[in-house]
Amino acid sequence: MAASMQTFSRVCSTKHPIKELIRWQITKCSALDRHKNGVHTSCRLLADVIPETFEQKTENKAEKISKAMRLYMERAKNYNSMIDKEIDEYEVGKRHLANIMGEDPDSFNQDDIDRAIKYLLPSGLFEKRARPQMKHPYEVFPQRKEALFGKDGRPHHYQFYTGKPNYHGLLHDINMKYEHLNATETELYKNGKMAEEEDKKLFLHGFQWIDHKTLTKQLIEEISPQEYNRFVLVLHRLLKHKLSYKEEEFLLKYSKKVMTMSQFRSIEKPLIDSDGREYSEATGRRKTSNATVTVYNNGSGQISINGQDLAYFKDIHQREQLLFPLQLVNKIDKVDIVATVEGGGSSGQTGAIRLALAHALCSFVDTDSIERLRLAGLLTKDPRTRERKKPGQPGARKKPTWLVFLILMYCQLLVV
Amino acid sequence: MAASCVRTPIFQAFLLRHSKRVVPLLPHIRTLRYDVNHQEPTIDKSKLFGTIEEDDIRRFKPIKAATNDQSTSVFYSATLEKFINMVMKDGKKLAARKIVNEMLENIKMTQVEKFNRCENEKEKMEIECNPEIIFNQGLENIKPVLMLTPIIKGGVSYKVPVACPVHRQKFLAMKWLVESCRDRERKIPMGKKLAYEIFDAYKNEGKCVRRKQELLRQCEENRAFAHFRY
């Protein structure tokens, strides 16, 4: 053993020790060459022995990598050519469609296409995704990543082995920016220039972070909800930093402008009567009551409900409910109201008329008042209805006494 | 059973941990009819006409419908509406409202009588005639600052004194008030009984205040267990 170790150390002095060891091991295994040329094979180098086994293995490994790369390149090429073909077809089809509809093919955009398809191929299917569609291939075919590793098998991205390089790379970038801002902050404190940065704090008003689906699309990776939450946390941390204004561009990349609820509402203009009076109509529902309210502008506060006065409602609080929207927009004695209501009980009818009234009043008031009506909850339909009775129970929520309930459940199980 | 379980904050916390929702579920929601995004309506007129900031969440989210009891009128009081609901039995809102109105009327009448009878100018000024103010002050005197919660440590359940949250204080005060009135003799109308109790509470006397003091005394006795809270 000692002798062999001596020879081994002599051998290894100039060359790579591990490779030599491997070669040595291989030579040891070949029993046929035990006593060639009078020298024990354990002392001989692989260079003297036919180096078929070792070199062949390395060659195969290199071949395999390049084969994978080759296949990868081929697949990417096929995909790209397929996409290009689809895009050409789409463009040609778009022009055809424009000609069919008799419109200008050059200025035919996606909205026009949707409209045209809806017109030419009407579908009664409830599931909108099952209806005929014509969308740009980029929206139809899932996006794929570019080549992830080079010819030598080395990945391009430094986070490749995480499995989600784009996601982890992004998180890393955000954290690096945060660290950088921290360093900048300490520098400013040292130089006494922190006071200048007081007013520059960044507030992203009216912005929201991009949602889960958009992030998944952007990163072309499957992001779990927990990972998305982590992403939002980290981004938020960066935003809350005192010097976050320096990274405004980066932060805006991952935020989207939120529409205020008031933008969803279209301004309805009042109609004009045969007498020349301005009026507006609206309907409202609450529980099982339906109400239709006509509000006439420039009135004197007359109210008519199903032909009767406000005394239609015997309870004072119900009458107060009708005055609620009027009081908020200051129109109590300035409009005339004609309401018809049917169905439900007194409380349901009150709610229905109130909703209809609030909606009708929107035509006669400014946007601020409309926003106030909305914030007070007058423009939302109350979705609460009577909950149904369930089988095996006396009511919607009421259950029989515990033991009876237990026996009932047991019997049901037996039946099943 | 399952439906009632959903309303408890424990179950909501369970859902929060185990759900894949990105938007967390709120533990206190009025009904399950509304989407999680819906915000509570603003009933206070001063707040509605005051400044609402650009990035206020109410601008970007839908708002729940105002109930049939809420309004921006001068006569609306959120505490009173809650109290009416607590007095109500079997969904008879009209009867409950009548009782509470009678209570306020009784309070007003007694105070006005006192006011008219009083000859001393100074004392006259000090007599409070607004029944709502007396009701609110009476409730304040009944609200307990601490409460006992059962905490299990080492298999034994201890009653640990804990700070009473504001919403719980309100609830307990109203509950004790109504309970003590229901226990009294049936010949006296409920409105009158409530008025008597409120007057007692206003002066820091009576059944409800005694109950609160009893609770605080028990908390004082169990103060050794206070560290069990953590």
PDB file of C-alpha atoms in Angstrom, chain A residues 200-320:
ATOM      1  CA  LYS A 200     -39.446  64.440  -1.186  1.00  0.00           C
ATOM      2  CA  LYS A 201     -41.189  61.368   0.228  1.00  0.00           C
ATOM      3  CA  LEU A 202     -42.944  59.335  -2.428  1.00  0.00           C
ATOM      4  CA  PHE A 203     -46.669  58.654  -2.183  1.00  0.00           C
ATOM      5  CA  LEU A 204     -48.231  56.644  -4.974  1.00  0.00           C
ATOM      6  CA  HIS A 205     -51.733  58.083  -4.765  1.00  0.00           C
ATOM      7  CA  GLY A 206     -54.371  56.318  -6.765  1.00  0.00           C
ATOM      8  CA  PHE A 207     -51.993  53.479  -7.578  1.00  0.00           C
ATOM      9  CA  GLN A 208     -52.190  49.840  -6.692  1.00  0.00           C
ATOM     10  CA  TRP A 209     -49.596  47.101  -7.045  1.00  0.00           C
ATOM     11  CA  ILE A 210     -50.037  44.928 -10.133  1.00  0.00           C
ATOM     12  CA  ASP A 211     -52.130  41.876  -9.401  1.00  0.00           C
ATOM     13  CA  HIS A 212     -51.153  38.250  -9.334  1.00  0.00           C
ATOM     14  CA  LYS A 213     -52.067  37.419 -12.929  1.00  0.00           C
ATOM     15  CA  THR A 214     -50.208  40.392 -14.370  1.00  0.00           C
ATOM     16  CA  LEU A 215     -47.080  39.468 -12.421  1.00  0.00           C
ATOM     17  CA  THR A 216     -47.282  35.869 -13.645  1.00  0.00           C
ATOM     18  CA  LYS A 217     -47.579  37.132 -17.205  1.00  0.00           C
ATOM     19  CA  GLN A 218     -44.716  39.570 -16.815  1.00  0.00           C
ATOM     20  CA  LEU A 219     -42.324  37.037 -15.294  1.00  0.00           C
ATOM     21  CA  ILE A 220     -43.473  34.122 -17.485  1.00  0.00           C
ATOM     22  CA  GLU A 221     -43.318  31.915 -14.394  1.00  0.00           C
ATOM     23  CA  GLU A 222     -45.951  30.275 -12.200  1.00  0.00           C
ATOM     24  CA  ILE A 223     -46.195  32.463  -9.122  1.00  0.00           C
ATOM     25  CA  SER A 224     -48.063  31.058  -6.124  1.00  0.00           C
ATOM     26  CA  PRO A 225     -50.289  33.374  -4.009  1.00  0.00           C
ATOM     27  CA  GLN A 226     -47.801  33.165  -1.125  1.00  0.00           C
ATOM     28  CA  GLU A 227     -44.976  34.229  -3.442  1.00  0.00           C
ATOM     29  CA  TYR A 228     -47.097  37.078  -4.739  1.00  0.00           C
ATOM     30  CA  ASN A 229     -47.825  38.230  -1.176  1.00  0.00           C
ATOM     31  CA  ARG A 230     -44.120  38.195  -0.460  1.00  0.00           C
ATOM     32  CA  PHE A 231     -43.456  40.252  -3.585  1.00  0.00           C
ATOM     33  CA  VAL A 232     -46.030  42.857  -2.503  1.00  0.00           C
ATOM     34  CA  LEU A 233     -44.533  42.979   1.004  1.00  0.00           C
ATOM     35  CA  VAL A 234     -41.034  43.561  -0.324  1.00  0.00           C
ATOM     36  CA  LEU A 235     -42.187  46.223  -2.803  1.00  0.00           C
ATOM     37  CA  HIS A 236     -44.165  47.967  -0.094  1.00  0.00           C
ATOM     38  CA  ARG A 237     -41.107  48.005   2.129  1.00  0.00           C
ATOM     39  CA  LEU A 238     -39.169  49.736  -0.612  1.00  0.00           C
ATOM     40  CA  LEU A 239     -41.961  52.266  -1.111  1.00  0.00           C
ATOM     41  CA  LYS A 240     -42.052  53.104   2.587  1.00  0.00           C
ATOM     42  CA  HIS A 241     -38.356  54.026   2.613  1.00  0.00           C
ATOM     43  CA  LYS A 242     -37.641  57.708   3.096  1.00  0.00           C
ATOM     44  CA  LEU A 243     -35.645  57.944  -0.115  1.00  0.00           C
ATOM     45  CA  SER A 244     -37.954  55.842  -2.238  1.00  0.00           C
ATOM     46  CA  TYR A 245     -38.484  58.750  -4.652  1.00  0.00           C
ATOM     47  CA  LYS A 246     -35.150  57.785  -6.183  1.00  0.00           C
ATOM     48  CA  GLU A 247     -36.676  54.506  -7.320  1.00  0.00           C
ATOM     49  CA  GLU A 248     -39.938  55.989  -8.549  1.00  0.00           C
ATOM     50  CA  GLU A 249     -39.545  54.709 -12.097  1.00  0.00           C
ATOM     51  CA  PHE A 250     -38.895  51.188 -10.906  1.00  0.00           C
ATOM     52  CA  LEU A 251     -41.851  51.259  -8.503  1.00  0.00           C
ATOM     53  CA  LEU A 252     -44.214  52.622 -11.147  1.00  0.00           C
ATOM     54  CA  LYS A 253     -43.305  49.667 -13.333  1.00  0.00           C
ATOM     55  CA  TYR A 254     -45.022  47.407 -10.815  1.00  0.00           C
ATOM     56  CA  SER A 255     -48.036  49.574 -10.087  1.00  0.00           C
ATOM     57  CA  LYS A 256     -51.184  50.299 -12.008  1.00  0.00           C
ATOM     58  CA  LYS A 257     -53.466  53.265 -11.796  1.00  0.00           C
ATOM     59  CA  VAL A 258     -56.718  52.476 -10.043  1.00  0.00           C
ATOM     60  CA  MET A 259     -59.952  53.840 -11.349  1.00  0.00           C
ATOM     61  CA  THR A 260     -62.065  55.667  -8.837  1.00  0.00           C
ATOM     62  CA  MET A 261     -65.548  54.215  -8.478  1.00  0.00           C
ATOM     63  CA  SER A 262     -67.042  57.501  -9.640  1.00  0.00           C
ATOM     64  CA  GLN A 263     -65.457  57.052 -13.057  1.00  0.00           C
ATOM     65  CA  PHE A 264     -67.579  53.978 -13.645  1.00  0.00           C
ATOM     66  CA  ARG A 265     -70.764  55.974 -13.455  1.00  0.00           C
ATOM     67  CA  SER A 266     -72.051  57.620 -16.623  1.00  0.00           C
ATOM     68  CA  ILE A 267     -73.729  60.983 -16.213  1.00  0.00           C
ATOM     69  CA  GLU A 268     -77.373  60.624 -17.173  1.00  0.00           C
ATOM     70  CA  LYS A 269     -78.996  63.724 -18.586  1.00  0.00           C
ATOM     71  CA  PRO A 270     -82.569  64.544 -17.575  1.00  0.00           C
ATOM     72  CA  LEU A 271     -85.394  64.008 -20.065  1.00  0.00           C
ATOM     73  CA  ILE A 272     -87.937  66.646 -21.021  1.00  0.00           C
ATOM     74  CA  ASP A 273     -91.677  66.259 -20.525  1.00  0.00           C
ATOM     75  CA  SER A 274     -94.400  67.201 -22.989  1.00  0.00           C
ATOM     76  CA  ASP A 275     -94.996  70.246 -20.757  1.00  0.00           C
ATOM     77  CA  GLY A 276     -91.332  71.180 -21.027  1.00  0.00           C
ATOM     78  CA  ARG A 277     -90.455  70.096 -17.504  1.00  0.00           C
ATOM     79  CA  GLU A 278     -87.165  68.337 -16.812  1.00  0.00           C
ATOM     80  CA  TYR A 279     -87.574  64.932 -15.248  1.00  0.00           C
ATOM     81  CA  SER A 280     -85.663  61.715 -14.722  1.00  0.00           C
ATOM     82  CA  GLU A 281     -86.781  58.177 -14.067  1.00  0.00           C
ATOM     83  CA  ALA A 282     -85.187  55.411 -12.124  1.00  0.00           C
ATOM     84  CA  THR A 283     -86.057  52.004 -10.734  1.00  0.00           C
ATOM     85  CA  GLY A 284     -85.103  50.480  -7.422  1.00  0.00           C
ATOM     86  CA  ARG A 285     -85.449  47.121  -5.710  1.00  0.00           C
ATOM     87  CA  ARG A 286     -85.271  45.935  -2.133  1.00  0.00           C
ATOM     88  CA  LYS A 287     -86.154  42.387  -1.031  1.00  0.00           C
ATOM     89  CA  THR A 288     -89.201  41.663  -3.209  1.00  0.00           C
ATOM     90  CA  SER A 289     -90.338  45.234  -3.801  1.00  0.00           C
ATOM     91  CA  ASN A 290     -90.040  47.060  -7.116  1.00  0.00           C
ATOM     92  CA  ALA A 291     -90.279  50.812  -7.303  1.00  0.00           C
ATOM     93  CA  THR A 292     -90.287  53.270 -10.191  1.00  0.00           C
ATOM     94  CA  VAL A 293     -89.659  56.895  -9.307  1.00  0.00           C
ATOM     95  CA  THR A 294     -89.999  59.959 -11.516  1.00  0.00           C
ATOM     96  CA  VAL A 295     -88.377  63.099 -10.183  1.00  0.00           C
ATOM     97  CA  TYR A 296     -89.436  66.447 -11.682  1.00  0.00           C
ATOM     98  CA  ASN A 297     -86.997  69.311 -11.394  1.00  0.00           C
ATOM     99  CA  ASN A 298     -88.087  72.778 -10.245  1.00  0.00           C
ATOM    100  CA  GLY A 299     -90.843  71.475  -8.023  1.00  0.00           C
ATOM    101  CA  SER A 300     -92.269  72.369  -4.659  1.00  0.00           C
ATOM    102  CA  GLY A 301     -91.706  69.203  -2.684  1.00  0.00           C
ATOM    103  CA  GLN A 302     -94.838  67.292  -3.632  1.00  0.00           C
ATOM    104  CA  ILE A 303     -94.587  63.554  -3.117  1.00  0.00           C
ATOM    105  CA  SER A 304     -96.975  60.960  -4.482  1.00  0.00           C
ATOM    106  CA  ILE A 305     -96.595  57.241  -3.754  1.00  0.00           C
ATOM    107  CA  ASN A 306     -99.079  54.981  -5.535  1.00  0.00           C
ATOM    108  CA  GLY A 307    -101.409  57.956  -5.731  1.00  0.00           C
ATOM    109  CA  GLN A 308    -101.166  58.714  -2.014  1.00  0.00           C
ATOM    110  CA  ASP A 309     -99.254  61.295  -0.022  1.00  0.00           C
ATOM    111  CA  LEU A 310     -96.252  60.541   2.214  1.00  0.00           C
ATOM    112  CA  ALA A 311     -98.900  59.190   4.592  1.00  0.00           C
ATOM    113  CA  TYR A 312     -98.726  55.994   2.495  1.00  0.00           C
ATOM    114  CA  PHE A 313     -96.060  55.034   5.026  1.00  0.00           C
ATOM    115  CA  LYS A 314     -97.499  55.047   8.528  1.00  0.00           C
ATOM    116  CA  ASP A 315     -94.147  54.846  10.278  1.00  0.00           C
ATOM    117  CA  ILE A 316     -92.225  58.101  10.702  1.00  0.00           C
ATOM    118  CA  HIS A 317     -88.905  56.380  10.218  1.00  0.00           C
ATOM    119  CA  GLN A 318     -89.918  55.090   6.828  1.00  0.00           C
ATOM    120  CA  ARG A 319     -90.893  58.587   5.767  1.00  0.00           C
ATOM    121  CA  GLU A 320     -87.546  59.790   7.062  1.00  0.00           C
TER     122      GLU A 320
END
